[in-house]
Tab-separated table of C-alpha atoms in Angstrom:
chain	number	residue	atom	x	y	z
A	21	UNK	CA	-2.449	-48.253	17.848
A	22	UNK	CA	0.025	-49.722	20.476
A	23	UNK	CA	-1.245	-50.614	23.916
A	24	UNK	CA	0.285	-47.410	25.394
A	25	UNK	CA	-1.924	-45.260	23.033
A	26	UNK	CA	-4.915	-47.447	23.603
A	27	UNK	CA	-4.331	-46.742	27.410
A	28	UNK	CA	-3.988	-42.998	26.828
A	29	UNK	CA	-7.029	-42.653	24.698
A	30	UNK	CA	-9.254	-44.842	26.828
A	31	UNK	CA	-8.039	-43.726	30.300
A	32	UNK	CA	-7.501	-47.296	31.220
A	33	UNK	CA	-4.030	-48.281	32.703
A	34	UNK	CA	-1.834	-50.676	30.702
A	35	UNK	CA	-2.041	-53.200	33.491
A	36	UNK	CA	-5.815	-53.224	33.449
A	37	UNK	CA	-5.827	-53.507	29.690
A	38	UNK	CA	-3.646	-56.597	29.989
A	39	UNK	CA	-5.850	-58.041	32.675
A	40	UNK	CA	-8.951	-57.541	30.452
A	41	UNK	CA	-7.082	-59.245	27.594
A	42	UNK	CA	-6.224	-62.260	29.905
A	43	UNK	CA	-9.783	-62.498	31.149
A	44	UNK	CA	-11.246	-62.394	27.648
A	45	UNK	CA	-13.133	-59.126	28.029
A	46	UNK	CA	-11.079	-57.547	25.301
A	47	UNK	CA	-10.182	-59.451	22.096
A	48	UNK	CA	-6.417	-59.798	21.282
A	49	UNK	CA	-4.926	-57.246	18.980
A	50	UNK	CA	-3.179	-58.014	15.776
A	51	UNK	CA	0.155	-59.600	16.490
A	52	UNK	CA	3.160	-57.558	15.150
A	53	UNK	CA	5.916	-59.422	17.149
A	54	UNK	CA	6.285	-62.065	19.662
A	55	UNK	CA	5.351	-59.700	22.516
A	56	UNK	CA	3.790	-56.958	20.570
A	57	UNK	CA	0.307	-56.138	19.164
A	58	UNK	CA	-1.651	-53.445	17.558
A	59	UNK	CA	-5.219	-52.345	18.491
A	60	UNK	CA	-7.908	-50.395	16.624
A	61	UNK	CA	-11.024	-48.308	17.331
A	62	UNK	CA	-13.089	-51.455	17.976
A	63	UNK	CA	-10.793	-52.186	21.092
A	64	UNK	CA	-11.096	-48.498	22.172
A	65	UNK	CA	-14.976	-48.695	21.956
A	66	UNK	CA	-15.028	-52.038	23.869
A	67	UNK	CA	-12.733	-50.559	26.563
A	68	UNK	CA	-15.098	-47.622	27.041
A	69	UNK	CA	-18.070	-50.099	27.262
A	70	UNK	CA	-16.249	-52.258	29.808
A	71	UNK	CA	-15.485	-49.143	31.842
A	72	UNK	CA	-19.158	-48.203	31.685
A	73	UNK	CA	-20.387	-51.544	32.796
A	74	UNK	CA	-17.883	-52.024	35.702
A	75	UNK	CA	-17.589	-48.339	36.783
A	76	UNK	CA	-21.126	-47.079	35.980
A	77	UNK	CA	-23.291	-50.191	36.233
A	78	UNK	CA	-21.034	-51.656	39.012
A	79	UNK	CA	-20.792	-55.115	37.419
A	80	UNK	CA	-18.086	-57.413	38.375
A	81	UNK	CA	-15.551	-58.406	35.748
A	82	UNK	CA	-17.140	-61.840	35.336
A	83	UNK	CA	-20.621	-60.336	34.942
A	84	UNK	CA	-19.307	-57.724	32.608
A	85	UNK	CA	-17.892	-60.491	30.428
A	86	UNK	CA	-21.115	-62.201	30.377
A	87	UNK	CA	-22.891	-59.031	29.405
A	88	UNK	CA	-20.283	-58.191	26.640
A	89	UNK	CA	-20.555	-61.666	25.183
A	90	UNK	CA	-24.399	-61.297	25.002
A	91	UNK	CA	-24.005	-57.833	23.449
A	92	UNK	CA	-21.716	-59.224	20.853
A	93	UNK	CA	-24.059	-62.049	20.101
A	94	UNK	CA	-26.971	-59.666	19.646
A	95	UNK	CA	-25.027	-56.670	18.070
A	96	UNK	CA	-27.250	-56.771	14.970
A	97	UNK	CA	-30.495	-56.815	17.111
A	98	UNK	CA	-30.830	-53.299	18.506
A	99	UNK	CA	-33.825	-54.294	20.751
A	100	UNK	CA	-31.953	-57.050	22.433
A	101	UNK	CA	-28.691	-55.066	22.583
A	102	UNK	CA	-30.349	-52.216	24.462
A	103	UNK	CA	-32.417	-54.592	26.684
A	104	UNK	CA	-29.133	-56.088	27.851
A	105	UNK	CA	-27.387	-52.642	28.220
A	106	UNK	CA	-30.440	-51.370	30.210
A	107	UNK	CA	-30.223	-54.398	32.564
A	108	UNK	CA	-33.638	-55.631	31.431
A	109	UNK	CA	-32.687	-58.651	29.271
A	110	UNK	CA	-30.600	-61.452	30.876
A	111	UNK	CA	-27.145	-61.792	29.499
A	112	UNK	CA	-27.437	-65.542	29.349
A	113	UNK	CA	-29.024	-65.719	25.821
A	114	UNK	CA	-32.614	-66.078	27.269
A	115	UNK	CA	-35.451	-63.680	26.279
A	116	UNK	CA	-37.444	-62.975	29.386
A	117	UNK	CA	-41.203	-63.788	29.261
A	118	UNK	CA	-40.912	-65.145	25.698
A	119	UNK	CA	-39.094	-68.405	25.968
A	120	UNK	CA	-41.018	-69.898	28.839
A	121	UNK	CA	-44.472	-70.218	27.520
A	122	UNK	CA	-47.699	-68.323	27.934
A	123	UNK	CA	-48.379	-69.811	31.384
A	124	UNK	CA	-45.087	-68.728	32.728
A	125	UNK	CA	-45.618	-65.240	31.507
A	126	UNK	CA	-49.085	-65.075	33.067
A	127	UNK	CA	-47.701	-66.407	36.379
A	128	UNK	CA	-44.967	-63.613	36.498
A	129	UNK	CA	-47.587	-60.960	35.741
A	130	UNK	CA	-49.888	-62.466	38.522
A	131	UNK	CA	-46.922	-61.979	40.916
A	132	UNK	CA	-46.970	-58.291	40.308
A	133	UNK	CA	-50.557	-57.542	39.483
A	134	UNK	CA	-50.453	-53.734	39.925
A	135	UNK	CA	-47.408	-53.411	37.620
A	136	UNK	CA	-49.328	-55.558	35.070
A	137	UNK	CA	-52.449	-53.368	35.344
A	138	UNK	CA	-50.394	-50.296	34.851
A	139	UNK	CA	-48.484	-51.787	31.824
A	140	UNK	CA	-51.908	-52.778	30.347
A	141	UNK	CA	-53.455	-49.350	30.864
A	142	UNK	CA	-50.457	-47.594	29.164
A	143	UNK	CA	-50.570	-50.198	26.321
A	144	UNK	CA	-46.838	-50.974	26.825
A	145	UNK	CA	-45.049	-53.957	25.301
A	146	UNK	CA	-42.929	-55.016	28.257
A	147	UNK	CA	-41.548	-58.393	29.136
A	148	UNK	CA	-42.994	-60.291	31.992
A	149	UNK	CA	-39.565	-60.674	33.624
A	150	UNK	CA	-38.770	-56.910	33.588
A	151	UNK	CA	-37.367	-56.341	37.094
A	152	UNK	CA	-39.107	-52.966	37.230
A	153	UNK	CA	-42.564	-54.802	37.647
A	154	UNK	CA	-41.518	-56.190	41.039
A	155	UNK	CA	-40.213	-52.755	42.169
A	156	UNK	CA	-43.532	-51.069	41.355
A	157	UNK	CA	-45.625	-53.603	43.287
A	158	UNK	CA	-43.143	-53.757	46.267
A	159	UNK	CA	-43.134	-49.923	46.499
A	160	UNK	CA	-46.930	-49.685	46.389
A	161	UNK	CA	-47.325	-52.266	49.177
A	162	UNK	CA	-44.668	-50.501	51.268
A	163	UNK	CA	-46.589	-47.173	50.831
A	164	UNK	CA	-49.903	-48.758	51.991
A	165	UNK	CA	-48.243	-50.533	54.952
A	166	UNK	CA	-47.281	-46.953	56.092
A	167	UNK	CA	-50.936	-45.827	55.725
A	168	UNK	CA	-50.294	-44.045	52.451
A	169	UNK	CA	-53.144	-45.010	50.157
A	170	UNK	CA	-51.527	-45.370	46.783
A	171	UNK	CA	-52.311	-47.695	43.986
A	172	UNK	CA	-51.172	-48.311	40.285
A	173	UNK	CA	-53.613	-45.747	38.977
A	174	UNK	CA	-51.899	-43.016	40.880
A	175	UNK	CA	-48.744	-43.828	38.992
A	176	UNK	CA	-50.367	-43.187	35.541
A	177	UNK	CA	-49.216	-39.517	35.388
A	178	UNK	CA	-45.550	-40.590	36.203
A	179	UNK	CA	-45.847	-43.363	33.606
A	180	UNK	CA	-46.756	-40.805	30.960
A	181	UNK	CA	-43.734	-38.752	31.966
A	182	UNK	CA	-41.563	-41.878	31.892
A	183	UNK	CA	-42.867	-42.649	28.438
A	184	UNK	CA	-41.748	-39.242	27.128
A	185	UNK	CA	-38.392	-39.629	29.019
A	186	UNK	CA	-37.834	-43.013	27.323
A	187	UNK	CA	-38.751	-41.632	23.898
A	188	UNK	CA	-36.177	-38.917	24.478
A	189	UNK	CA	-33.533	-41.481	25.588
A	190	UNK	CA	-34.032	-43.602	22.479
A	191	UNK	CA	-33.960	-40.517	20.169
A	192	UNK	CA	-30.476	-39.727	21.680
A	193	UNK	CA	-29.385	-43.284	20.683
A	194	UNK	CA	-30.724	-43.264	17.094
A	195	UNK	CA	-27.747	-41.103	15.914
A	196	UNK	CA	-25.218	-43.746	17.047
A	197	UNK	CA	-24.469	-46.391	14.440
A	198	UNK	CA	-21.879	-48.617	16.030
A	199	UNK	CA	-23.382	-51.313	18.262
A	200	UNK	CA	-20.752	-51.079	20.935
A	201	UNK	CA	-20.826	-47.264	21.228
A	202	UNK	CA	-24.642	-47.440	21.306
A	203	UNK	CA	-24.468	-49.923	24.168
A	204	UNK	CA	-22.001	-47.737	25.979
A	205	UNK	CA	-24.254	-44.667	25.486
A	206	UNK	CA	-27.292	-46.463	26.696
A	207	UNK	CA	-25.526	-47.654	29.932
A	208	UNK	CA	-24.250	-43.998	30.528
A	209	UNK	CA	-27.586	-42.347	29.811
A	210	UNK	CA	-29.527	-44.836	32.008
A	211	UNK	CA	-27.276	-45.217	35.044
A	212	UNK	CA	-25.422	-41.926	35.194
A	213	UNK	CA	-28.403	-39.790	34.400
A	214	UNK	CA	-30.813	-41.384	37.004
A	215	UNK	CA	-29.462	-39.388	39.976
A	216	UNK	CA	-29.737	-36.110	37.944
A	217	UNK	CA	-33.349	-36.937	37.063
A	218	UNK	CA	-34.123	-37.452	40.686
A	219	UNK	CA	-32.433	-34.215	41.513
A	220	UNK	CA	-34.408	-32.491	38.849
A	221	UNK	CA	-37.459	-33.762	40.598
A	222	UNK	CA	-36.408	-32.289	44.018
A	223	UNK	CA	-35.731	-28.857	42.231
A	224	UNK	CA	-39.162	-28.944	40.607
A	225	UNK	CA	-40.759	-29.888	43.955
A	226	UNK	CA	-39.126	-26.894	45.747
A	227	UNK	CA	-40.147	-24.597	42.978
A	228	UNK	CA	-43.805	-25.816	43.063
A	229	UNK	CA	-43.858	-25.583	46.895
A	230	UNK	CA	-42.574	-21.946	46.575
A	231	UNK	CA	-45.289	-21.105	43.997
A	232	UNK	CA	-47.956	-22.611	46.086
A	233	UNK	CA	-46.977	-21.865	49.676
A	234	UNK	CA	-43.998	-19.565	49.739
A	235	UNK	CA	-43.632	-15.844	49.598
A	236	UNK	CA	-40.968	-13.606	48.412
A	237	UNK	CA	-38.955	-14.342	51.501
A	238	UNK	CA	-38.640	-17.925	50.471
A	239	UNK	CA	-37.486	-17.105	46.993
A	240	UNK	CA	-33.715	-17.670	46.301
A	241	UNK	CA	-31.978	-14.498	45.121
């Protein structure tokens, strides 16, 4: 396809496509003349992935290029590919918690002991550098600083729900064969769905409050 059709099908303006070509985010098309080239479905899928990374994940163009290069390198390794798409694996070629030695992994776990205890209790295989570990420990410390007694064990029911959610997420990706399309879908399912998942929690909280504490006068028509 010509660049005009690529723009129409992807929803990305011509000028932006040319910018991505100059910056190396998009590989060059097949030259058909001195100033003309043809593009194929691979370019279309990569453009959609670029849009997902920059528009949905909020990455800069430079960071998106780094992530794209890493995805290309690991396109045959689904675990690494998804880790990069989810924002868990670093796009610099390293594998968190595995290339730094056992001592480094233990030190990282000790820095977030409650997350480590939760991961162990759930029997999860999770890298020591997964940024969610730090989020868990910081959140629990903040709750306790506000006199809300909460520890990692109180998170176990949520962890079980999260495990079911993750299984559902990965099931949705199993039917996608193309690595770039799989990565794009992973970004969209993770970063676009998160606000909707939080909204579902709010709806369920209101429903449960109505069931426990409300009467007919509180029930929506």
